[in-house]
Amino acid sequence: MIEFLLIFFSVFFLCLLVFVPINNIFFIKEKNLEINIFDYTTLNILVFSNIILIFAILKISISFSVYIFYLLIFLTIFFFNKFIKNNIFKKKVYYYFSFLFLIFFILSIDIAYYLTLGWDAQSIWFPKAISFYNDESLSEISKFSRHPEYPFFGSLSWAFFWKFFHLEKEYVGRFFYLLIFLISIFNFVDILRISRNKKFLLSLVFISLIYDYWHFRGYQEIIIFSLILIISKYLYFIFCENQTKIKFLIIILISSNLVIWTKNEGIFFILFIHFLLLFSKYEKKIKVLNIILILILISFRFLIYKIYNLEVGLQDNYNFSNIFIVFLENLTLSNIILITENIFLTIFKFPIILISLIFSLILLFNKSVIKNILFVYIYLLIHLGFIFIIYLSTSTDVNWMVVTGLNRVFFEASSIYLLFPIFYLKKKFKI
């Protein structure tokens, strides 16, 4: 019963955190934000996540960072009443908060009940989380991890929210993974112009199709999936509705930064997305600036690793000098068939990917709408090509790499494919 109450209050305060009224704290008028409640909570979790990351880079310990966020919670409670009464969202705040809390609480119990961590989580991500939890600095990560060259945002957030509640249960740190997943779903469904109740019902459908404890065993893929899903919403507005608002690029950039610091392949996924943005209707100078900024963010990640004497690379045993030779050696019919078979197995393993790709086939034969959604098809082709290239370029046994990792690499970047069913619904029912 005590543990049940601990989960209840942990979930409640995490929900409260994403409703921190930043506009009231910094005296910004709501009309200047020009965002709805779904954008608002999404922006909050992105900003707070980047702040946690920046604190770690600046060698500010997890313990001290937690106290700063306690202050934010206090400000939330202090301003929350005013925020509810005077903001543009009005009753939507209570409604969304209640619904988010209910779903979050139910699924958190599931995470707390199944305490099994995945193999990668045990050997790579959890040791990093323990290091952060014990207030170790970045330069000491290599002492506690088999892969010091891997990014660490997932482990950092795991440790932060574990420390946040001062509980011995490590799973409270993984509640953050669930929170960002749920918020990304609610925010994504907001693309549709339907009633509030229908949005929440459709969100439940997506959650039921995607949620599986398998994703929350300490693996990092669900974080990337969620962040790319957040990005996908704004890509839809940019490409399908030709809305060239700067705020969309800002949200995409701060989401991209978190992806870059979560897993190495995330760098490539982000480059693919920002490559697509070159074909948007933003002014040329804006597109050039966007590319410069994303390259700076990527370069900054590698610079920090150099500063803290961490290894820099995609794998600890990866040698770029012979990558082409390795690729040619692995470029055999049997390996191509192996990768292709596992791609199809992955598609059928994850219902949401299968459903999304079915809708992609339906839309493919509709020439009147294909132009607006073409960017997702291009991303799909790049994504598939990337999978073949990385697995044919591995210096490790190809069969072992494909069998153990391809499903996760495919899944984590697949959230953009949810645009296919969303786009179909919008065109079919004019919503």
mmCIF file of N, CA and C in Angstrom, residues 191 231-245 248-249 252 270-282 287 290-291 368-379 382 416 419 423 426-427:
data_model
loop_
_atom_site.group_PDB
_atom_site.id
_atom_site.type_symbol
_atom_site.label_atom_id
_atom_site.label_comp_id
_atom_site.label_asym_id
_atom_site.label_seq_id
_atom_site.Cartn_x
_atom_site.Cartn_y
_atom_site.Cartn_z
ATOM 1 N N ILE A 191 -3.002 17.266 -34.009
ATOM 2 C CA ILE A 191 -3.018 17.644 -35.426
ATOM 3 C C ILE A 191 -4.452 17.666 -35.956
ATOM 4 N N ILE A 231 8.476 15.906 -33.101
ATOM 5 C CA ILE A 231 8.951 16.602 -34.299
ATOM 6 C C ILE A 231 7.979 16.406 -35.458
ATOM 7 N N SER A 232 7.405 15.200 -35.564
ATOM 8 C CA SER A 232 6.525 14.863 -36.682
ATOM 9 C C SER A 232 5.306 15.774 -36.752
ATOM 10 N N LYS A 233 4.782 16.151 -35.592
ATOM 11 C CA LYS A 233 3.621 17.044 -35.583
ATOM 12 C C LYS A 233 3.935 18.351 -36.302
ATOM 13 N N TYR A 234 5.089 18.907 -36.013
ATOM 14 C CA TYR A 234 5.434 20.208 -36.581
ATOM 15 C C TYR A 234 5.908 20.075 -38.030
ATOM 16 N N LEU A 235 6.439 18.912 -38.381
ATOM 17 C CA LEU A 235 6.736 18.650 -39.790
ATOM 18 C C LEU A 235 5.447 18.622 -40.605
ATOM 19 N N TYR A 236 4.386 18.081 -40.007
ATOM 20 C CA TYR A 236 3.097 18.056 -40.691
ATOM 21 C C TYR A 236 2.633 19.476 -41.010
ATOM 22 N N PHE A 237 2.679 20.360 -40.020
ATOM 23 C CA PHE A 237 2.237 21.740 -40.246
ATOM 24 C C PHE A 237 3.108 22.448 -41.276
ATOM 25 N N ILE A 238 4.414 22.138 -41.256
ATOM 26 C CA ILE A 238 5.348 22.789 -42.171
ATOM 27 C C ILE A 238 5.132 22.332 -43.611
ATOM 28 N N PHE A 239 4.994 21.028 -43.817
ATOM 29 C CA PHE A 239 4.905 20.484 -45.168
ATOM 30 C C PHE A 239 3.477 20.366 -45.694
ATOM 31 N N CYS A 240 2.555 19.943 -44.837
ATOM 32 C CA CYS A 240 1.193 19.676 -45.303
ATOM 33 C C CYS A 240 0.291 20.899 -45.266
ATOM 34 N N GLU A 241 0.580 21.828 -44.355
ATOM 35 C CA GLU A 241 -0.245 23.031 -44.263
ATOM 36 C C GLU A 241 0.541 24.299 -44.575
ATOM 37 N N ASN A 242 1.801 24.098 -44.979
ATOM 38 C CA ASN A 242 2.654 25.216 -45.403
ATOM 39 C C ASN A 242 2.741 26.332 -44.366
ATOM 40 N N GLN A 243 2.778 25.949 -43.103
ATOM 41 C CA GLN A 243 2.937 26.929 -42.034
ATOM 42 C C GLN A 243 4.422 27.082 -41.714
ATOM 43 N N THR A 244 4.957 28.223 -42.033
ATOM 44 C CA THR A 244 6.393 28.446 -41.833
ATOM 45 C C THR A 244 6.626 29.339 -40.616
ATOM 46 N N LYS A 245 6.243 28.814 -39.469
ATOM 47 C CA LYS A 245 6.407 29.563 -38.222
ATOM 48 C C LYS A 245 7.749 29.214 -37.576
ATOM 49 N N PHE A 248 7.950 26.521 -34.770
ATOM 50 C CA PHE A 248 8.026 25.109 -35.131
ATOM 51 C C PHE A 248 9.481 24.652 -35.219
ATOM 52 N N LEU A 249 10.311 25.473 -35.838
ATOM 53 C CA LEU A 249 11.736 25.133 -35.961
ATOM 54 C C LEU A 249 12.419 25.116 -34.601
ATOM 55 N N ILE A 252 11.486 21.868 -32.981
ATOM 56 C CA ILE A 252 12.201 20.792 -33.672
ATOM 57 C C ILE A 252 13.670 20.766 -33.251
ATOM 58 N N ILE A 270 18.248 12.687 -37.078
ATOM 59 C CA ILE A 270 18.055 14.139 -37.035
ATOM 60 C C ILE A 270 18.567 14.791 -38.319
ATOM 61 N N LEU A 271 19.676 14.298 -38.828
ATOM 62 C CA LEU A 271 20.189 14.829 -40.099
ATOM 63 C C LEU A 271 19.201 14.564 -41.232
ATOM 64 N N PHE A 272 18.556 13.391 -41.215
ATOM 65 C CA PHE A 272 17.550 13.083 -42.234
ATOM 66 C C PHE A 272 16.398 14.086 -42.168
ATOM 67 N N ILE A 273 15.945 14.356 -40.962
ATOM 68 C CA ILE A 273 14.806 15.266 -40.770
ATOM 69 C C ILE A 273 15.152 16.686 -41.213
ATOM 70 N N HIS A 274 16.335 17.141 -40.849
ATOM 71 C CA HIS A 274 16.712 18.506 -41.213
ATOM 72 C C HIS A 274 17.072 18.606 -42.691
ATOM 73 N N PHE A 275 17.451 17.506 -43.291
ATOM 74 C CA PHE A 275 17.614 17.465 -44.749
ATOM 75 C C PHE A 275 16.264 17.690 -45.429
ATOM 76 N N LEU A 276 15.224 17.051 -44.915
ATOM 77 C CA LEU A 276 13.881 17.236 -45.462
ATOM 78 C C LEU A 276 13.429 18.687 -45.360
ATOM 79 N N LEU A 277 13.825 19.347 -44.275
ATOM 80 C CA LEU A 277 13.413 20.739 -44.068
ATOM 81 C C LEU A 277 13.983 21.682 -45.126
ATOM 82 N N LEU A 278 15.015 21.234 -45.833
ATOM 83 C CA LEU A 278 15.556 22.043 -46.923
ATOM 84 C C LEU A 278 14.546 22.197 -48.050
ATOM 85 N N PHE A 279 13.569 21.294 -48.120
ATOM 86 C CA PHE A 279 12.556 21.334 -49.179
ATOM 87 C C PHE A 279 11.255 21.974 -48.702
ATOM 88 N N SER A 280 11.292 22.559 -47.514
ATOM 89 C CA SER A 280 10.114 23.252 -46.996
ATOM 90 C C SER A 280 10.022 24.641 -47.632
ATOM 91 N N LYS A 281 8.974 25.375 -47.270
ATOM 92 C CA LYS A 281 8.751 26.694 -47.859
ATOM 93 C C LYS A 281 9.267 27.832 -46.980
ATOM 94 N N TYR A 282 10.138 27.492 -46.036
ATOM 95 C CA TYR A 282 10.801 28.543 -45.277
ATOM 96 C C TYR A 282 11.719 29.354 -46.208
ATOM 97 N N LYS A 287 16.357 28.411 -43.707
ATOM 98 C CA LYS A 287 16.772 27.011 -43.899
ATOM 99 C C LYS A 287 18.276 26.854 -43.710
ATOM 100 N N ASN A 290 18.986 27.081 -40.024
ATOM 101 C CA ASN A 290 18.577 25.854 -39.350
ATOM 102 C C ASN A 290 19.635 24.762 -39.495
ATOM 103 N N ILE A 291 20.171 24.614 -40.701
ATOM 104 C CA ILE A 291 21.220 23.610 -40.938
ATOM 105 C C ILE A 291 22.469 23.934 -40.132
ATOM 106 N N SER A 368 -3.734 12.838 -55.753
ATOM 107 C CA SER A 368 -4.118 14.185 -55.343
ATOM 108 C C SER A 368 -3.541 14.588 -53.988
ATOM 109 N N VAL A 369 -3.133 13.596 -53.186
ATOM 110 C CA VAL A 369 -2.629 13.903 -51.846
ATOM 111 C C VAL A 369 -1.167 13.516 -51.653
ATOM 112 N N ILE A 370 -0.621 12.753 -52.592
ATOM 113 C CA ILE A 370 0.732 12.218 -52.420
ATOM 114 C C ILE A 370 1.784 13.326 -52.292
ATOM 115 N N LYS A 371 1.543 14.457 -52.953
ATOM 116 C CA LYS A 371 2.524 15.540 -52.926
ATOM 117 C C LYS A 371 2.724 16.084 -51.518
ATOM 118 N N ASN A 372 1.634 16.234 -50.774
ATOM 119 C CA ASN A 372 1.727 16.816 -49.431
ATOM 120 C C ASN A 372 2.433 15.916 -48.434
ATOM 121 N N ILE A 373 2.323 14.613 -48.634
ATOM 122 C CA ILE A 373 2.890 13.661 -47.680
ATOM 123 C C ILE A 373 4.167 13.007 -48.217
ATOM 124 N N LEU A 374 4.659 13.518 -49.355
ATOM 125 C CA LEU A 374 5.825 12.925 -50.010
ATOM 126 C C LEU A 374 7.041 12.882 -49.092
ATOM 127 N N PHE A 375 7.193 13.873 -48.228
ATOM 128 C CA PHE A 375 8.377 13.935 -47.361
ATOM 129 C C PHE A 375 8.476 12.721 -46.439
ATOM 130 N N VAL A 376 7.339 12.126 -46.062
ATOM 131 C CA VAL A 376 7.374 10.943 -45.195
ATOM 132 C C VAL A 376 7.853 9.724 -45.992
ATOM 133 N N TYR A 377 7.445 9.620 -47.249
ATOM 134 C CA TYR A 377 7.913 8.523 -48.100
ATOM 135 C C TYR A 377 9.419 8.637 -48.317
ATOM 136 N N ILE A 378 9.897 9.869 -48.512
ATOM 137 C CA ILE A 378 11.335 10.069 -48.684
ATOM 138 C C ILE A 378 12.078 9.647 -47.422
ATOM 139 N N TYR A 379 11.541 10.044 -46.278
ATOM 140 C CA TYR A 379 12.145 9.647 -45.000
ATOM 141 C C TYR A 379 12.159 8.121 -44.865
ATOM 142 N N ILE A 382 14.965 6.726 -46.962
ATOM 143 C CA ILE A 382 16.258 7.020 -46.338
ATOM 144 C C ILE A 382 16.474 6.141 -45.114
ATOM 145 N N ILE A 416 7.484 8.788 -37.111
ATOM 146 C CA ILE A 416 7.058 9.714 -38.164
ATOM 147 C C ILE A 416 6.044 9.053 -39.095
ATOM 148 N N LEU A 419 2.192 9.627 -39.275
ATOM 149 C CA LEU A 419 1.586 10.684 -40.088
ATOM 150 C C LEU A 419 0.712 10.100 -41.202
ATOM 151 N N PHE A 423 -2.831 11.571 -41.668
ATOM 152 C CA PHE A 423 -3.105 12.273 -42.918
ATOM 153 C C PHE A 423 -4.331 11.676 -43.609
ATOM 154 N N LYS A 426 -7.461 12.934 -41.837
ATOM 155 C CA LYS A 426 -7.741 14.338 -42.122
ATOM 156 C C LYS A 426 -8.371 14.504 -43.505
ATOM 157 N N LYS A 427 -7.866 13.764 -44.473
ATOM 158 C CA LYS A 427 -8.381 13.890 -45.837
ATOM 159 C C LYS A 427 -9.723 13.192 -46.018
#
